[in-house]
Every structure is written in C-alpha cells, then in structure tokens.
CSV table of C-alpha atoms and ligand atoms in Angstrom, one decimal:
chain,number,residue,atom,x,y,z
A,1,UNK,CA,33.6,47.8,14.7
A,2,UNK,CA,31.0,46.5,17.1
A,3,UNK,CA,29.2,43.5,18.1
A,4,UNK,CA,26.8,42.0,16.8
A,5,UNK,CA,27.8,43.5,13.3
A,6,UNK,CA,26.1,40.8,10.9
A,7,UNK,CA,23.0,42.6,9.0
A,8,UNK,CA,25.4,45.9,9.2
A,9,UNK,CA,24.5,47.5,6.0
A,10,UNK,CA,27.3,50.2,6.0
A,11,UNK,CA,30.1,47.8,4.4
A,12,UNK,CA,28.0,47.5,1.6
A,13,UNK,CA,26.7,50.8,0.9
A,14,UNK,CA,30.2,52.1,1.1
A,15,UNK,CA,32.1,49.8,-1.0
A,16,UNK,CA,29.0,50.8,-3.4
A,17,UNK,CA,30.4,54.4,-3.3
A,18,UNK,CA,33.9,53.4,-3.7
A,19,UNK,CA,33.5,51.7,-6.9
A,20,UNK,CA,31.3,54.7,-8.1
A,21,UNK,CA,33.8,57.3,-6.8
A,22,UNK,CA,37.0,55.0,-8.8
A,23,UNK,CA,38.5,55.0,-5.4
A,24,UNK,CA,40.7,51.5,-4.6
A,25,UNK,CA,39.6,51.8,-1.0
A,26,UNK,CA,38.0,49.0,1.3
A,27,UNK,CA,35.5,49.5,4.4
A,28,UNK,CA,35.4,46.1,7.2
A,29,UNK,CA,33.1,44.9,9.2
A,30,UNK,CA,34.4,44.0,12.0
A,31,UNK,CA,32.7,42.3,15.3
A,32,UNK,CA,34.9,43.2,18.1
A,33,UNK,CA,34.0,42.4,21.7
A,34,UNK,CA,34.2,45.0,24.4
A,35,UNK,CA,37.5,43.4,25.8
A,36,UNK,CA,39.3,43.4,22.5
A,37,UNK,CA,38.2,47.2,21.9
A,38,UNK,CA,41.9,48.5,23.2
A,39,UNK,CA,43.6,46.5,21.2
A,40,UNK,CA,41.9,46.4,17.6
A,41,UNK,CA,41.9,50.2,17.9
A,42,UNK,CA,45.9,49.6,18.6
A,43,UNK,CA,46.0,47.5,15.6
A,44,UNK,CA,43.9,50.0,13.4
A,45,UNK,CA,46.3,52.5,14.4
A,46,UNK,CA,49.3,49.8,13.1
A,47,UNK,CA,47.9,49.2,10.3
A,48,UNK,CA,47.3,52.4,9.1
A,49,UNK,CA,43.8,52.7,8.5
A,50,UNK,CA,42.1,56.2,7.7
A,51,UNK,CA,39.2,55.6,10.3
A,52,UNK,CA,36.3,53.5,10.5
A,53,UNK,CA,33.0,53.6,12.7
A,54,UNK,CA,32.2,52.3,15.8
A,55,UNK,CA,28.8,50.6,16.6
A,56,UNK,CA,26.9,48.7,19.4
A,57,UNK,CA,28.7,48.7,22.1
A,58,UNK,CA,31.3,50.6,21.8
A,59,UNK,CA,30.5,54.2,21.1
A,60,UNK,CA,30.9,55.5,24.6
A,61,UNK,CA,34.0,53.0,25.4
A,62,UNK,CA,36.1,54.2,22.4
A,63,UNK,CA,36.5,57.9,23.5
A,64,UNK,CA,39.0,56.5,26.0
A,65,UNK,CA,41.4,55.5,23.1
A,66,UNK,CA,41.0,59.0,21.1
A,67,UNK,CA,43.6,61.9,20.9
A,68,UNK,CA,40.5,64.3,20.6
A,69,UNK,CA,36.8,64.7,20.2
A,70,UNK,CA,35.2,67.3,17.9
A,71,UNK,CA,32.4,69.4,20.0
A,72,UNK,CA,29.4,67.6,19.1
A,73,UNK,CA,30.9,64.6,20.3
A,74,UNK,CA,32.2,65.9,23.6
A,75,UNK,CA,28.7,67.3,24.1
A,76,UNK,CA,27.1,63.7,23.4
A,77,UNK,CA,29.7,61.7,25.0
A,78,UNK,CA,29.6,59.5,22.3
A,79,UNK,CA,31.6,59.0,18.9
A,80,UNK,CA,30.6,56.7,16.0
A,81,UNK,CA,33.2,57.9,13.8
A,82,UNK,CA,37.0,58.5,14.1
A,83,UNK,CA,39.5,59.4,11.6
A,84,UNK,CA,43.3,60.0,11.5
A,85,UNK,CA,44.9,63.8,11.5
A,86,UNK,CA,48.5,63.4,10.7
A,87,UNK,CA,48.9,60.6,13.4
A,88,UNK,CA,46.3,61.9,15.9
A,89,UNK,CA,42.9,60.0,16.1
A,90,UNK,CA,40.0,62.0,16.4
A,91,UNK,CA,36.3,60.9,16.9
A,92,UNK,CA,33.4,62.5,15.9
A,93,UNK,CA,29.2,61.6,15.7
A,94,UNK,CA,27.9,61.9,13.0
A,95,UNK,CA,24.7,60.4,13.6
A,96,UNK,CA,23.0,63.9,14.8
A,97,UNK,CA,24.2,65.7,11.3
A,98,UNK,CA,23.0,63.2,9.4
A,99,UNK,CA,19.7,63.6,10.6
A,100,UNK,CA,19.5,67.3,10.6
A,101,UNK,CA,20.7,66.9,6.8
A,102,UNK,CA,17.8,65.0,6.4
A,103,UNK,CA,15.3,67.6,8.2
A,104,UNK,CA,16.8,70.3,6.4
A,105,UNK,CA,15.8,69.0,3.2
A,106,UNK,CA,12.2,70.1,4.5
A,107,UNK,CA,12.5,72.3,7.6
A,108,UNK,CA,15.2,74.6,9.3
A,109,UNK,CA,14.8,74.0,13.0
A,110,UNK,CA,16.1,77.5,13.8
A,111,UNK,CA,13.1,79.3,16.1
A,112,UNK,CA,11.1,75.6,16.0
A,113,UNK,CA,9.3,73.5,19.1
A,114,UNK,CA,10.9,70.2,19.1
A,115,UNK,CA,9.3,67.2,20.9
A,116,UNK,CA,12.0,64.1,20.9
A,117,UNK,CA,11.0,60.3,22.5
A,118,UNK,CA,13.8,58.6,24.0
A,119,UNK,CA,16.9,59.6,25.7
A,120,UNK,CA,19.5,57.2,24.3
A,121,UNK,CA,22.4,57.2,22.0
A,122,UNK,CA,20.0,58.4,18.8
A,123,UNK,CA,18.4,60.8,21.0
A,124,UNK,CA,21.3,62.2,22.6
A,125,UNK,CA,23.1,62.7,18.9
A,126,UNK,CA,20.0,64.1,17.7
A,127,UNK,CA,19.0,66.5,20.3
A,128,UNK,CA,22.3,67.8,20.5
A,129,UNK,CA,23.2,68.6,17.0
A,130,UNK,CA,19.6,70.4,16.8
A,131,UNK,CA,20.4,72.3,19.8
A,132,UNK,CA,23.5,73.7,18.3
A,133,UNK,CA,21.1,74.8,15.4
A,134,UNK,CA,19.0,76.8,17.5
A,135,UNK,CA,15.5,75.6,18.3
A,136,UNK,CA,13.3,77.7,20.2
A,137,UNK,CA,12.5,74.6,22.6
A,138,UNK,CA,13.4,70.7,23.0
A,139,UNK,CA,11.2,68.7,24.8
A,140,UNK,CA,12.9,64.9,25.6
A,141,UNK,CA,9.8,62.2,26.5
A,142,UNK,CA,11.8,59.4,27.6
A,143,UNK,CA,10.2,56.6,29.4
A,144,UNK,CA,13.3,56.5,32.1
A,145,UNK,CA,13.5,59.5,34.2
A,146,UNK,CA,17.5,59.2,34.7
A,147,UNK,CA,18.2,59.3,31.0
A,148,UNK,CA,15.3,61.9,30.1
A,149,UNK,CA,16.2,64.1,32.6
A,150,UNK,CA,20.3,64.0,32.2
A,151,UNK,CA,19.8,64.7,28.6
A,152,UNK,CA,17.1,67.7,29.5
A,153,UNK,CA,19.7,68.6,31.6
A,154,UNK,CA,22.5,68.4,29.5
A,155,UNK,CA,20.7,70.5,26.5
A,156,UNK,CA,19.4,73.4,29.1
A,157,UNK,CA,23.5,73.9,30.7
A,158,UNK,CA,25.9,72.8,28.0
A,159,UNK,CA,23.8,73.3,24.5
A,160,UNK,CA,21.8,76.3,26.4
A,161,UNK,CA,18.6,75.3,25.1
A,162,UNK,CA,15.1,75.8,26.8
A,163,UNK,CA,14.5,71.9,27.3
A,164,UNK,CA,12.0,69.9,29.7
A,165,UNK,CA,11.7,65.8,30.8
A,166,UNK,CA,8.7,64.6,30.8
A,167,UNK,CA,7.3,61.2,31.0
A,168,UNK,CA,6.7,58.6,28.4
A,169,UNK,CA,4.4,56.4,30.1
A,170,UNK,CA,1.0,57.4,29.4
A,171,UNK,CA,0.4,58.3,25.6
A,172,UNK,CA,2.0,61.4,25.2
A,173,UNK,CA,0.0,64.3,24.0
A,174,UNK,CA,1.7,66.9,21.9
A,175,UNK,CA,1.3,70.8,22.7
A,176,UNK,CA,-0.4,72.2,19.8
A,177,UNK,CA,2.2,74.7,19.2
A,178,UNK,CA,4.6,72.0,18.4
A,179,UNK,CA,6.4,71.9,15.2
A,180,UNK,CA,8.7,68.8,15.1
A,181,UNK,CA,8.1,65.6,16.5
A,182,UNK,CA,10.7,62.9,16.2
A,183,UNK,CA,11.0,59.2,17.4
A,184,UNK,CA,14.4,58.3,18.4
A,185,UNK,CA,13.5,55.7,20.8
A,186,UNK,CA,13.9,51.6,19.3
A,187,UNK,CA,9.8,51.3,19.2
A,188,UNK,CA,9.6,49.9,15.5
A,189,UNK,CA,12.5,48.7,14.6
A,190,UNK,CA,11.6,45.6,12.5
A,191,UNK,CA,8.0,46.0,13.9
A,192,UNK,CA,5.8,47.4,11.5
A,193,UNK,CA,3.1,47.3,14.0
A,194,UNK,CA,4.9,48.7,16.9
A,195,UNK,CA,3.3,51.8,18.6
A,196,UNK,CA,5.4,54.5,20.2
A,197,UNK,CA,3.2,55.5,23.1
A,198,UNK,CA,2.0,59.2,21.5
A,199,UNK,CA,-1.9,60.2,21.7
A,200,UNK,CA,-2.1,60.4,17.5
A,201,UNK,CA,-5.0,62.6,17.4
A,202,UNK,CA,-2.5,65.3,18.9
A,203,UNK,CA,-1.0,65.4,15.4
A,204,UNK,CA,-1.8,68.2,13.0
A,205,UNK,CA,-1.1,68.9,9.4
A,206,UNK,CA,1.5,71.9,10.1
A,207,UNK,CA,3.4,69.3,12.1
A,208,UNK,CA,6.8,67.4,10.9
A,209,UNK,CA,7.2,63.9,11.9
A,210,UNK,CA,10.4,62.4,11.7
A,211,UNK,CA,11.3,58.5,12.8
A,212,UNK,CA,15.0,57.4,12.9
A,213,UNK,CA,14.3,54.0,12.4
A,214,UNK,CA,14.9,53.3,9.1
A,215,UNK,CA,13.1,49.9,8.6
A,216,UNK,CA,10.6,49.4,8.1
A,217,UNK,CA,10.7,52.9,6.0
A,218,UNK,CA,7.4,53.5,7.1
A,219,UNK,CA,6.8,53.0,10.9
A,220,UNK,CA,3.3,53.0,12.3
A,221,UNK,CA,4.3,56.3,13.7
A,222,UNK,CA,5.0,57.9,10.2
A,223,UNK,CA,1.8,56.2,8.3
A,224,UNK,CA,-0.5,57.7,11.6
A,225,UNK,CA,1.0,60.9,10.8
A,226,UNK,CA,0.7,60.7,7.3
A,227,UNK,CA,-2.9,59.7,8.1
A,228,UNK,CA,-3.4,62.8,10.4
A,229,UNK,CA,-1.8,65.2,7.3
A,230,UNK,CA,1.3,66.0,8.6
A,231,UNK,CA,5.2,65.9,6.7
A,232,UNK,CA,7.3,63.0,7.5
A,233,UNK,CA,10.6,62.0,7.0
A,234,UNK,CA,12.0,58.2,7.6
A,235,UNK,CA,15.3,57.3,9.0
A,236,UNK,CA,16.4,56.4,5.4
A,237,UNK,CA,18.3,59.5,4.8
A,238,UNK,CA,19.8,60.0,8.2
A,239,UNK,CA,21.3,56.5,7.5
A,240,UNK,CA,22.7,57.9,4.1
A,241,UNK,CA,23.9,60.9,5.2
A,242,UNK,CA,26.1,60.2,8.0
A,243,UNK,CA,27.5,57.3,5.7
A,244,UNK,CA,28.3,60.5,3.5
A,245,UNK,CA,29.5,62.6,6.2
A,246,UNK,CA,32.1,59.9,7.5
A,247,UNK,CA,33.0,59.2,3.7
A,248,UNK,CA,33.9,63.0,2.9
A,249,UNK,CA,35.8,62.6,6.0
A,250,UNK,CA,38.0,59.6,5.2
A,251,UNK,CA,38.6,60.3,1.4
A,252,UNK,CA,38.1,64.1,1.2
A,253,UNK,CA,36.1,63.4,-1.8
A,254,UNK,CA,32.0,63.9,-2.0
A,255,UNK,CA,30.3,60.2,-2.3
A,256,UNK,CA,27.5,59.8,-5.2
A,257,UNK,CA,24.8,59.8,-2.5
A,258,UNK,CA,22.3,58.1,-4.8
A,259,UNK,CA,24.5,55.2,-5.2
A,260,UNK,CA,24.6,55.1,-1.0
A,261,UNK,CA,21.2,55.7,-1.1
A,262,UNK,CA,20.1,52.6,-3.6
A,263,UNK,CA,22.8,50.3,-2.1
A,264,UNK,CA,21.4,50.8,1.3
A,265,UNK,CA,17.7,50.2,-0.5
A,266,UNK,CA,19.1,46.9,-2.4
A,267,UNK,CA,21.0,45.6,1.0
A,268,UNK,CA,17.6,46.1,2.9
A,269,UNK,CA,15.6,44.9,0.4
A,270,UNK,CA,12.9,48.1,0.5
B,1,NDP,P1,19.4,53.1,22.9
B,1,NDP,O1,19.2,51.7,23.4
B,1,NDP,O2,20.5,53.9,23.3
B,1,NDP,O3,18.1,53.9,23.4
B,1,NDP,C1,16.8,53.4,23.2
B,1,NDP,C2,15.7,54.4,23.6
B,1,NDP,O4,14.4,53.9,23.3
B,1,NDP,C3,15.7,54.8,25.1
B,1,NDP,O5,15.3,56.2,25.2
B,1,NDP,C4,14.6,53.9,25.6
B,1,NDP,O6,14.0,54.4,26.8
B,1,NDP,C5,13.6,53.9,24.5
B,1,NDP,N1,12.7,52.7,24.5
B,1,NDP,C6,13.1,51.5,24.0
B,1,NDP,N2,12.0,50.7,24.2
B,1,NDP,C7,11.0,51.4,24.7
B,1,NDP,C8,9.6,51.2,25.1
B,1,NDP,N3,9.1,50.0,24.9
B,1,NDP,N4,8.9,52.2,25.6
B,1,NDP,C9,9.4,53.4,25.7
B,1,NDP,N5,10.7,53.7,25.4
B,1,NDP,C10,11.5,52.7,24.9
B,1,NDP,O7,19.3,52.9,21.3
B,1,NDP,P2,19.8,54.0,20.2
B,1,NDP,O8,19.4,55.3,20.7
B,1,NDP,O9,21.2,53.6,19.9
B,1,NDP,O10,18.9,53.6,19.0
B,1,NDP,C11,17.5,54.0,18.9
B,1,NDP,C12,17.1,53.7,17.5
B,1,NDP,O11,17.7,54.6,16.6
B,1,NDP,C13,17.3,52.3,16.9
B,1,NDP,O12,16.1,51.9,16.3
B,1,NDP,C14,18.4,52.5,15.9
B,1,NDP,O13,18.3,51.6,14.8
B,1,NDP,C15,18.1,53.9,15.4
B,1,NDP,N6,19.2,54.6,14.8
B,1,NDP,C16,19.1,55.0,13.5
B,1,NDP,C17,20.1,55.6,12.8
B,1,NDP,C18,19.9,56.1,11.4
B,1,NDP,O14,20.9,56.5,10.8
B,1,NDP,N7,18.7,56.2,10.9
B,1,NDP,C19,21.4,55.9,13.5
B,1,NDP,C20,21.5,55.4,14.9
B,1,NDP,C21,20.4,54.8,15.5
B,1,NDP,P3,14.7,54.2,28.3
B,1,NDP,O15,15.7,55.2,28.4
B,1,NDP,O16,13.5,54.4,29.2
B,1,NDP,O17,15.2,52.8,28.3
C-alpha cells in the first residue's frame, strides 16, 4: 500500500517468484491515501491476508495500527513490512537488511568507517541496521541539520555507535581513512546525470561505494567511483533482497532470487 503506487515494481517481481516457487499466492498493489490507511489495514486484517508492504507515505503512519515492532523497526521508527503472528500484526523494515545483504556480498562492516548522505527513510533503515552490525564509526552528511543530527543522534544513544552530522552543502570531502561511502539521499533517481554534492577526487581505490538508488543502475556517483578505482555496489540488490526477506517472511519458503532478480531487471527495463 501507498500512494502513488503506479511504476511499483514489487507486484511483479513477486508474483514472478510465486509462479517459480508453485505457490497459488497473490501480492496487490494497492494506492491507499493517508486517510484510508486505518481502514484498509482493518480490511487487510478482515480479509485475512498474510502481510504486505507499506510504501510512500505511510511507513511512519502504519506503526499506529501494529500489535508490535521488531527492534530494527522500533529503532527506525519506520516499518515497510508487516506480517500476521497467529492474529497479531507485526511490522518490520526490511529495507536496512536488504542492503547490508547486499554489502556483505563484498564487505563485512564490522570495525569499518562508514560515511552515509542523507538522513531520510533509506538513511535511517540503512544506518541503523549497520549500526547493529558493528562499524567502528558512522558519519551521516545530510543537507538538513534537523534530520542529520536526529539520526547522528539516534545512532550515538540507542544503536551506541560513534556517529557525527556534518553538512552536505559544500562538496563533501571524505576522510581518507574511510571505508564505505553510501548514497542514500534521492540525488539520481531517474537522473543519470545527477550529482550528489561529494568532492570525487576524495575517492580512493580501497574505498566501497554503494548507491541505493537502483535506477539508473549506474548513478553518476557509482561510474565516478568506478572511474577513481574503487568497488561499487548499485541499489539493485538491496531492492531484491528485501523483496526476499518479506517473501521468506510471508510464505516461510526461500524465493528463487534470480527469478526476483531478472523480473525486477525485465519490469525496469535494464
Ligand atoms: P526521503 O525523502 O525520506 O529522504 C531523502 C533524502 O535525500 C534526505 O536526506 C534529503 O535531505 C536528501 N536530499 C534530497 N534531495 C537532495 C539534494 N538536492 N541535496 C542534498 N540532499 C538531498 O527519501 P527516502 O529515504 O525514502 O529515499 C531515498 C532514496 O532511496 C530514493 O531514491 C529511493 O528510491 C531509494 N530507496 C531504495 C531502496 C532500494 O531497495 N534500493 C529502498 C528504499 C528507498 P534533507 O533531509 O536535507 O531533505
């Protein structure tokens, strides 16, 4: 559920994995407006559905209508995916494990210097789920100090994490003892030329750069870093596996993640 919904591609990669899997299941998009939130989740609830995600704008708002939150979630203050236990709804995020999934494909960010832009939902999911595994440091550049700061704030108390604000308005340039740099602000989405505001000849080749935009696959941030020699990942697989995640969740069964994977790929058209 969320609003706008049309262009979602999550319907279709998961109906994808339900043919593959043999499983007679179905996954909606809906577009529900903030004021109908209350009651579609009533009606959800009615009709006996196993879960579902929430998008845009209604991943804060939804928590209100939950019988419990699993820790990441209550940490984030946010949930983008609920499920039924016995007739309790819980919600949980899965948007932060899919990405570190997806980082530890390359990296584990135990011990690591993390430098993360923005401060919003992605952000928040992100930085949090890494903070549980353990960093050495997270830096959040966020362009608003309110947001930057809270979430600096909210790593340092609740996560206990040595984390700093600082500014995003002048390019941004990375300590050299960085090892992770990850854009989880909007700059890019459907903007192939879009620059995040980072001073690129900060980047060096033992650095990971990760975007969680996922389209284009390859922002300008990610081909700059390529450029400068450093390991990037897109925002493909964090898409992917927090599809997976909420899928195991639902069914109890393990997705074909390669199905997911070219379904999302065929539905984007990359
Ligand atoms: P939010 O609106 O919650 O946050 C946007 C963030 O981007 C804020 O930190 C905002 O800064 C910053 N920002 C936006 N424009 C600028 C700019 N011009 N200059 C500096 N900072 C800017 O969005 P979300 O966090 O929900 O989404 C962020 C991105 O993550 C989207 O592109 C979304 O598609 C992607 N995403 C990808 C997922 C995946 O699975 N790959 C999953 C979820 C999201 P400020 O606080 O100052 O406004």
């Amino acid at each position: 559920m969320g609003q706008p919904v049309a262009g979602n591609p999550t319907q279709f990669m998961m109906e994808r994995a339900f043919e593959a899997g043999d499983l007679d299941w179905r996954y909606l998009t809906l577009e529900v407006s903030p004021a109908n939130l209350e009651a579609a989740i009533a009606g959800m609830r009615a009709m006996g559905f196993r879960g579902g995600n929430f998008t845009i704008p209604h991943k804060v708002e939804v928590l209100k209508y939950l019988d419990g939150l699993s820790q990441a979630a209550e940490l984030m203050g946010a949930v983008n995916c609920v499920y039924l236990d016995g007739d309790r709804l819980l919600g949980e995020n899965t948007d932060g494990k899919g990405f570190l999934e997806s980082l530890r494909e390359i990296s584990d960010p135990a011990g690591k210097r993390i430098v993360i832009l923005g401060a919003g939902g992605a952000a928040r999911a992100v930085s949090v789920e890494l903070g549980l595994a353990k960093p050495e440091s997270i830096t959040i550049a966020n362009r608003s100090p309110e947001r930057g700061g809270a979430l600096a704030e909210l790593l340092s108390t609740r996560v206990g994490i040595k984390s700093e604000w600082v500014g995003l308005d002048a390019d941004l340039k990375l300590p050299e003892a960085t090892d992770i740099i990850i854009n989880a602000t909007s700059i890019g989405l459907g903007e192939p030329d879009a620059r995040v505001p980072l001073d690129v000849s900060t980047l060096k080749p033992n650095m990971i750069v990760a975007d969680v935009v996922f389209n284009p696959p390859v922002t300008r941030l990610l081909a700059d870093a390529q450029a400068a020699g450093c390991t990037i990942l897109n925002g493909l697989g964090m898409l992917v596996n927090q599809g997976v995640i909420g899928f195991k969740i639902w069914t109890g069964v393990d997705p074909d993640r390669a199905v997911m994977r070219e379904a999302l790929e065929e539905y984007l058209e990359i």
